[in-house]
Amino acid sequence: MGKRVALVLGSGGARGYTHIGVIDELVARGYEIAAISGCSMGALVGGIYAAGQLDRYREWVCQLDYFDVLKLVDVTWSPMGAMRASKVMNKLESLIGDTRIEDLSIPLTTVATDLNRQKEIWFQSGPLLRAIRASIAVPGIITPVHLDGHVLVDGGLLNPLPIIPTVAVHADLVVAVNSTAQTSRQVTLEEMLPPEEAAQEEARERERESRGQGFGGWLGGVRERVQHMFGNGQEDGEDSEASEQAATERAWSKLDMMLASFDITQAALAKYKVAGYPPDILIEVPKSVCGAYEFHRAEALIQLGHHLAAQAIDRYEGDRDMTVTGGDVTEAKQHPLMTPARRKPS
């Protein structure tokens, strides 16, 4: 059975940490990642892996707690976006430096969107850092990249699961990770993890609370920054506690609505991409497992990637064995989201 994989890593904010677990599982099973196509968080993780720095990146993100993530929020007054993402990019620069895409050992395509021309832009050469920065620029949230007359923002605006760049790749199978999957029921991260790992995540949450780094305090800090991003809407002299709270709620609602709307759009678009070019293995991460901005949950999300990839690959390899031998196969119970898709016959 062929082991060369063309890997497609979709957008999804913090849920993109599952890509790390998927990569780990593929490599552990002896699959060779022959090419990567990524969008937004998928472009970031895919680029870091292709540059040989995934272990160092994983070590960093798994140490981030609520307030560490909050400190990475760098507010700007630009009308093009609320944040510059310069703190995150500085960390990425320390990992990959001035690496160019064409010099990577694994062919990489990252996808951005050109707002002016309303079309996809594929980065397959040039500075890796710039390609990642363009692909993660969520419209209205992270400022865009201006390049040769192009205004570049998050590739998820048009193509959150960029399967097409892998079509011409010489590989035995295509594996796609959709981290904006729609589900009929709102499942949580703990529900998706095996019992032991779910218990570990719950323990980590309790530990954060005991250190005074609970979600309530973190959320309050985020809300305060969001209020500054969008303006507090207060008139001169209006400083009552009630008006300040109302202003904060209005600001938070703006950000929350923008992120939720973007999530919904990406989920719908990803379904169309899968229908048009079904991969051999489709790993779907429900968008309800965490918010797009819950970057403090890296460790559990990476484990979820391991878990989902293991089940999807087991199913795929089981189907292949059944086809080859014609024997009877007893299949383990599968979560409905684990079923691998099949490419249409040519």
Short mmCIF file of C-alpha atoms in Angstrom, two decimals:
data_model
loop_
_atom_site.label_atom_id
_atom_site.label_comp_id
_atom_site.label_asym_id
_atom_site.label_seq_id
_atom_site.Cartn_x
_atom_site.Cartn_y
_atom_site.Cartn_z
CA MET A 1 0.00 0.00 0.00
CA GLY A 2 1.33 3.42 -0.98
CA LYS A 3 2.47 5.69 1.82
CA ARG A 4 3.03 9.05 0.09
CA VAL A 5 0.51 11.59 1.36
CA ALA A 6 -0.60 14.95 0.02
CA LEU A 7 -1.78 16.73 3.17
CA VAL A 8 -4.46 19.44 3.18
CA LEU A 9 -4.69 21.52 6.36
CA GLY A 10 -7.70 23.80 6.69
CA SER A 11 -8.43 27.00 8.57
CA GLY A 12 -10.16 27.18 11.95
CA GLY A 13 -8.18 29.29 14.39
CA ALA A 14 -7.20 27.41 17.55
CA ARG A 15 -8.82 24.24 16.20
CA GLY A 16 -5.92 24.17 13.74
CA TYR A 17 -3.77 22.80 16.56
CA THR A 18 -5.35 19.45 15.68
CA HIS A 19 -3.20 19.53 12.53
CA ILE A 20 -0.16 18.89 14.73
CA GLY A 21 -1.68 15.70 16.09
CA VAL A 22 -2.66 14.55 12.60
CA ILE A 23 0.90 15.08 11.33
CA ASP A 24 2.31 13.18 14.31
CA GLU A 25 -0.03 10.25 13.68
CA LEU A 26 0.77 10.05 9.98
CA VAL A 27 4.51 10.11 10.60
CA ALA A 28 4.27 7.56 13.42
CA ARG A 29 2.49 5.15 11.07
CA GLY A 30 5.19 5.45 8.43
CA TYR A 31 3.41 7.75 6.00
CA GLU A 32 5.59 10.18 4.07
CA ILE A 33 4.16 13.67 3.73
CA ALA A 34 4.98 14.43 0.09
CA ALA A 35 3.28 17.84 -0.15
CA ILE A 36 1.23 20.23 1.99
CA SER A 37 -1.49 22.67 1.09
CA GLY A 38 -2.67 24.93 3.91
CA CYS A 39 -4.95 27.83 4.68
CA SER A 40 -4.80 30.18 7.67
CA MET A 41 -3.87 28.08 10.73
CA GLY A 42 -3.28 25.20 8.33
CA ALA A 43 -0.77 27.34 6.43
CA LEU A 44 0.97 28.20 9.70
CA VAL A 45 1.24 24.62 11.00
CA GLY A 46 2.06 23.22 7.56
CA GLY A 47 4.75 25.83 6.97
CA ILE A 48 6.32 25.27 10.38
CA TYR A 49 6.38 21.51 9.78
CA ALA A 50 7.87 21.85 6.29
CA ALA A 51 10.58 24.07 7.80
CA GLY A 52 11.44 21.37 10.34
CA GLN A 53 10.40 23.41 13.39
CA LEU A 54 7.16 21.73 14.47
CA ASP A 55 8.62 20.32 17.71
CA ARG A 56 9.79 23.74 18.87
CA TYR A 57 6.46 25.31 17.89
CA ARG A 58 4.53 22.62 19.75
CA GLU A 59 6.64 23.14 22.87
CA TRP A 60 5.83 26.87 22.79
CA VAL A 61 2.07 26.64 22.23
CA CYS A 62 1.60 23.90 24.82
CA GLN A 63 3.03 26.25 27.46
CA LEU A 64 0.62 29.09 26.71
CA ASP A 65 -2.05 29.72 29.31
CA TYR A 66 -4.98 32.14 29.24
CA PHE A 67 -2.95 35.22 30.02
CA ASP A 68 -0.05 34.31 27.77
CA VAL A 69 -2.51 34.25 24.86
CA LEU A 70 -3.97 37.54 25.99
CA LYS A 71 -0.52 39.14 25.97
CA LEU A 72 -0.14 38.18 22.30
CA VAL A 73 -3.07 40.44 21.40
CA ASP A 74 -1.49 43.61 20.02
CA VAL A 75 -4.16 46.23 19.39
CA THR A 76 -3.83 48.69 16.53
CA TRP A 77 -6.00 51.60 15.47
CA SER A 78 -5.75 50.71 11.79
CA PRO A 79 -9.11 50.80 9.98
CA MET A 80 -8.00 47.58 8.20
CA GLY A 81 -7.93 45.40 11.31
CA ALA A 82 -7.93 45.36 15.10
CA MET A 83 -4.64 43.50 15.60
CA ARG A 84 -1.24 43.43 13.91
CA ALA A 85 -0.26 39.89 14.98
CA SER A 86 3.32 41.17 15.26
CA LYS A 87 4.00 39.36 18.53
CA VAL A 88 3.00 36.02 17.05
CA MET A 89 4.98 36.71 13.88
CA ASN A 90 8.07 37.63 15.92
CA LYS A 91 7.92 34.20 17.55
CA LEU A 92 7.49 32.50 14.17
CA GLU A 93 10.42 34.48 12.81
CA SER A 94 12.59 33.14 15.62
CA LEU A 95 11.67 29.65 14.42
CA ILE A 96 11.87 29.91 10.64
CA GLY A 97 13.85 33.10 10.01
CA ASP A 98 14.08 34.08 6.34
CA THR A 99 13.27 30.61 4.97
CA ARG A 100 11.86 30.64 1.45
CA ILE A 101 9.09 28.30 0.34
CA GLU A 102 11.01 27.03 -2.69
CA ASP A 103 13.86 25.92 -0.39
CA LEU A 104 11.68 23.70 1.80
CA SER A 105 12.21 19.93 1.61
CA ILE A 106 8.43 19.45 1.30
CA PRO A 107 6.49 21.29 -1.45
CA LEU A 108 4.16 23.78 0.23
CA THR A 109 1.22 25.86 -0.98
CA THR A 110 -0.34 28.46 1.31
CA VAL A 111 -3.56 30.18 0.32
CA ALA A 112 -4.58 33.81 0.85
CA THR A 113 -7.36 35.97 -0.57
CA ASP A 114 -6.83 39.10 -2.69
CA LEU A 115 -9.54 41.53 -1.59
CA ASN A 116 -9.08 43.86 -4.57
CA ARG A 117 -9.32 41.16 -7.22
CA GLN A 118 -11.63 38.88 -5.23
CA LYS A 119 -9.60 35.76 -5.97
CA GLU A 120 -7.35 33.18 -4.33
CA ILE A 121 -3.63 33.73 -4.19
CA TRP A 122 -1.35 30.69 -3.90
CA PHE A 123 2.09 31.14 -2.37
CA GLN A 124 4.45 28.47 -3.71
CA SER A 125 7.63 30.55 -3.59
CA GLY A 126 8.98 33.56 -1.74
CA PRO A 127 9.40 34.22 2.00
CA LEU A 128 7.57 31.63 4.10
CA LEU A 129 6.91 34.10 6.92
CA ARG A 130 5.12 36.52 4.57
CA ALA A 131 3.02 33.72 3.07
CA ILE A 132 1.89 32.60 6.53
CA ARG A 133 1.13 36.17 7.62
CA ALA A 134 -1.06 36.78 4.57
CA SER A 135 -2.96 33.53 5.05
CA ILE A 136 -3.85 34.21 8.73
CA ALA A 137 -5.09 37.80 8.27
CA VAL A 138 -8.71 37.34 9.36
CA PRO A 139 -10.65 40.21 7.73
CA GLY A 140 -11.38 43.00 10.19
CA ILE A 141 -9.47 41.26 12.98
CA ILE A 142 -5.84 40.98 11.79
CA THR A 143 -4.48 43.65 9.46
CA PRO A 144 -3.95 42.55 5.83
CA VAL A 145 -0.68 42.20 3.93
CA HIS A 146 -0.09 44.70 1.12
CA LEU A 147 2.00 43.18 -1.66
CA ASP A 148 2.50 44.50 -5.20
CA GLY A 149 -0.90 46.13 -5.33
CA HIS A 150 -2.63 43.17 -3.68
CA VAL A 151 -4.47 43.46 -0.37
CA LEU A 152 -4.13 39.96 1.06
CA VAL A 153 -6.26 38.46 3.84
CA ASP A 154 -7.12 35.04 5.24
CA GLY A 155 -7.44 32.35 2.56
CA GLY A 156 -10.46 30.96 4.41
CA LEU A 157 -12.53 33.77 2.96
CA LEU A 158 -12.65 31.83 -0.34
CA ASN A 159 -11.01 28.46 0.27
CA PRO A 160 -10.80 27.21 3.87
CA LEU A 161 -9.82 23.69 2.74
CA PRO A 162 -7.46 24.04 -0.27
CA ILE A 163 -7.59 20.55 -1.82
CA ILE A 164 -7.06 21.63 -5.45
CA PRO A 165 -3.31 22.44 -5.07
CA THR A 166 -2.76 18.74 -4.24
CA VAL A 167 -4.44 17.39 -7.39
CA ALA A 168 -1.24 17.45 -9.46
CA VAL A 169 0.97 16.15 -6.64
CA HIS A 170 2.53 12.70 -7.11
CA ALA A 171 1.11 11.00 -4.01
CA ASP A 172 -0.67 7.78 -3.14
CA LEU A 173 -3.48 9.42 -1.24
CA VAL A 174 -4.86 12.78 -0.18
CA VAL A 175 -5.56 13.42 3.51
CA ALA A 176 -7.60 16.53 4.36
CA VAL A 177 -8.24 18.02 7.81
CA ASN A 178 -11.35 20.18 8.01
CA SER A 179 -11.29 22.02 11.33
CA THR A 180 -14.51 23.97 10.69
CA ALA A 181 -16.84 20.98 10.37
CA GLN A 182 -20.54 21.51 10.92
CA THR A 183 -22.34 19.04 13.17
CA SER A 184 -25.97 18.44 14.01
CA ARG A 185 -25.11 18.52 17.73
CA GLN A 186 -22.78 20.90 19.53
CA VAL A 187 -20.08 18.53 20.80
CA THR A 188 -17.42 19.66 23.27
CA LEU A 189 -13.69 18.98 23.22
CA GLU A 190 -13.98 16.73 26.27
CA GLU A 191 -16.71 14.68 24.58
CA MET A 192 -14.51 14.11 21.53
CA LEU A 193 -11.44 12.98 23.49
CA PRO A 194 -10.94 9.45 24.84
CA PRO A 195 -11.90 9.28 28.56
CA GLU A 196 -8.33 9.40 29.92
CA GLU A 197 -7.36 12.41 27.82
CA ALA A 198 -10.66 14.14 28.59
CA ALA A 199 -9.91 13.72 32.30
CA GLN A 200 -6.44 15.23 31.77
CA GLU A 201 -7.94 18.28 30.06
CA GLU A 202 -10.41 18.73 32.90
CA ALA A 203 -7.50 18.51 35.36
CA ARG A 204 -5.61 21.17 33.41
CA GLU A 205 -8.66 23.43 33.63
CA ARG A 206 -8.85 22.95 37.39
CA GLU A 207 -5.14 23.72 37.72
CA ARG A 208 -5.56 26.96 35.76
CA GLU A 209 -8.39 27.93 38.07
CA SER A 210 -6.29 27.18 41.16
CA ARG A 211 -3.53 29.47 39.84
CA GLY A 212 -6.02 32.29 39.44
CA GLN A 213 -5.91 31.96 35.69
CA GLY A 214 -9.51 30.95 35.32
CA PHE A 215 -11.59 31.56 32.25
CA GLY A 216 -13.59 34.35 33.88
CA GLY A 217 -10.56 36.53 34.49
CA TRP A 218 -9.10 35.79 31.07
CA LEU A 219 -12.40 36.58 29.35
CA GLY A 220 -12.61 39.85 31.25
CA GLY A 221 -9.17 40.80 29.96
CA VAL A 222 -10.13 39.92 26.40
CA ARG A 223 -13.31 41.95 26.68
CA GLU A 224 -11.33 44.97 27.90
CA ARG A 225 -9.00 44.76 24.89
CA VAL A 226 -11.91 44.28 22.52
CA GLN A 227 -13.53 47.40 23.94
CA HIS A 228 -10.41 49.36 22.99
CA MET A 229 -10.31 47.75 19.55
CA PHE A 230 -13.75 48.87 18.53
CA GLY A 231 -14.14 51.99 20.66
CA ASN A 232 -16.10 52.17 23.86
CA GLY A 233 -18.84 54.40 22.49
CA GLN A 234 -18.94 56.63 25.58
CA GLU A 235 -19.57 60.35 25.45
CA ASP A 236 -17.32 62.76 27.33
CA GLY A 237 -18.04 62.58 31.03
CA GLU A 238 -19.96 59.35 30.71
CA ASP A 239 -18.09 57.18 33.16
CA SER A 240 -20.73 55.27 35.06
CA GLU A 241 -20.16 51.59 35.67
CA ALA A 242 -23.37 50.71 33.83
CA SER A 243 -22.40 52.61 30.67
CA GLU A 244 -18.88 51.11 30.73
CA GLN A 245 -20.28 47.61 31.01
CA ALA A 246 -22.72 48.26 28.18
CA ALA A 247 -19.93 49.62 25.98
CA THR A 248 -17.80 46.56 26.68
CA GLU A 249 -20.69 44.25 25.82
CA ARG A 250 -21.25 46.09 22.53
CA ALA A 251 -17.58 45.83 21.62
CA TRP A 252 -17.40 42.15 22.54
CA SER A 253 -20.54 41.44 20.52
CA LYS A 254 -18.94 42.98 17.44
CA LEU A 255 -15.87 40.75 17.67
CA ASP A 256 -17.87 37.67 18.57
CA MET A 257 -20.25 38.24 15.67
CA MET A 258 -17.39 38.75 13.20
CA LEU A 259 -15.63 35.55 14.26
CA ALA A 260 -18.83 33.51 14.38
CA SER A 261 -19.87 34.75 10.92
CA PHE A 262 -16.48 33.91 9.48
CA ASP A 263 -16.65 30.45 11.06
CA ILE A 264 -20.06 29.74 9.53
CA THR A 265 -18.94 30.87 6.08
CA GLN A 266 -15.81 28.73 6.20
CA ALA A 267 -17.76 25.66 7.33
CA ALA A 268 -20.14 25.97 4.38
CA LEU A 269 -17.34 26.57 1.87
CA ALA A 270 -15.35 23.58 3.17
CA LYS A 271 -18.31 21.30 2.48
CA TYR A 272 -18.36 22.44 -1.16
CA LYS A 273 -14.62 21.89 -1.52
CA VAL A 274 -14.93 18.33 -0.20
CA ALA A 275 -17.88 17.61 -2.48
CA GLY A 276 -15.95 18.81 -5.52
CA TYR A 277 -12.66 17.04 -4.76
CA PRO A 278 -13.24 14.34 -2.13
CA PRO A 279 -9.96 13.31 -0.46
CA ASP A 280 -9.09 9.70 0.31
CA ILE A 281 -9.23 10.42 4.03
CA LEU A 282 -11.26 13.27 5.47
CA ILE A 283 -10.69 14.15 9.12
CA GLU A 284 -13.33 16.54 10.44
CA VAL A 285 -12.97 18.62 13.60
CA PRO A 286 -16.34 20.01 14.76
CA LYS A 287 -16.22 23.77 15.06
CA SER A 288 -18.05 23.51 18.40
CA VAL A 289 -15.09 21.87 20.21
CA CYS A 290 -13.66 25.29 21.05
CA GLY A 291 -13.74 28.91 20.02
CA ALA A 292 -11.48 30.06 17.22
CA TYR A 293 -9.50 32.14 19.74
CA GLU A 294 -9.02 29.54 22.54
CA PHE A 295 -5.32 29.12 21.82
CA HIS A 296 -4.61 28.14 25.43
CA ARG A 297 -6.04 24.64 24.76
CA ALA A 298 -3.24 23.49 22.47
CA GLU A 299 -2.32 20.31 24.33
CA ALA A 300 -5.86 18.88 24.30
CA LEU A 301 -6.46 19.91 20.69
CA ILE A 302 -3.24 18.22 19.57
CA GLN A 303 -4.40 15.05 21.32
CA LEU A 304 -7.75 15.36 19.56
CA GLY A 305 -5.88 15.50 16.25
CA HIS A 306 -4.06 12.27 17.17
CA HIS A 307 -7.34 10.59 18.09
CA LEU A 308 -9.30 11.62 15.01
CA ALA A 309 -6.42 10.79 12.66
CA ALA A 310 -5.93 7.35 14.23
CA GLN A 311 -9.58 6.44 13.76
CA ALA A 312 -9.74 7.78 10.21
CA ILE A 313 -6.55 5.98 9.14
CA ASP A 314 -7.70 2.74 10.78
CA ARG A 315 -10.92 2.95 8.84
CA TYR A 316 -9.11 3.68 5.57
CA GLU A 317 -6.58 0.88 6.04
CA GLY A 318 -9.35 -1.52 7.06
CA ASP A 319 -11.32 -0.74 3.92
CA ARG A 320 -8.19 -1.28 1.81
CA ASP A 321 -7.49 -4.65 3.43
CA MET A 322 -11.09 -5.70 2.89
CA THR A 323 -10.85 -4.78 -0.80
CA VAL A 324 -7.57 -6.65 -1.30
CA THR A 325 -8.35 -9.84 0.63
CA GLY A 326 -12.09 -10.06 0.27
CA GLY A 327 -12.15 -11.38 3.82
CA ASP A 328 -14.51 -10.61 6.64
CA VAL A 329 -13.53 -7.60 8.70
CA THR A 330 -14.99 -6.65 12.05
CA GLU A 331 -14.86 -2.86 12.23
CA ALA A 332 -14.56 -0.88 15.43
CA LYS A 333 -17.29 1.60 16.21
CA GLN A 334 -16.58 4.89 14.44
CA HIS A 335 -17.69 8.41 15.21
CA PRO A 336 -19.78 9.61 12.22
CA LEU A 337 -17.22 12.34 11.56
CA MET A 338 -14.41 9.81 11.09
CA THR A 339 -15.66 8.25 7.86
CA PRO A 340 -13.09 8.85 5.11
CA ALA A 341 -14.35 10.35 1.89
CA ARG A 342 -13.50 8.91 -1.50
CA ARG A 343 -12.34 10.74 -4.56
CA LYS A 344 -14.59 10.56 -7.57
CA PRO A 345 -13.30 8.13 -10.20
CA SER A 346 -11.54 9.85 -13.06
#
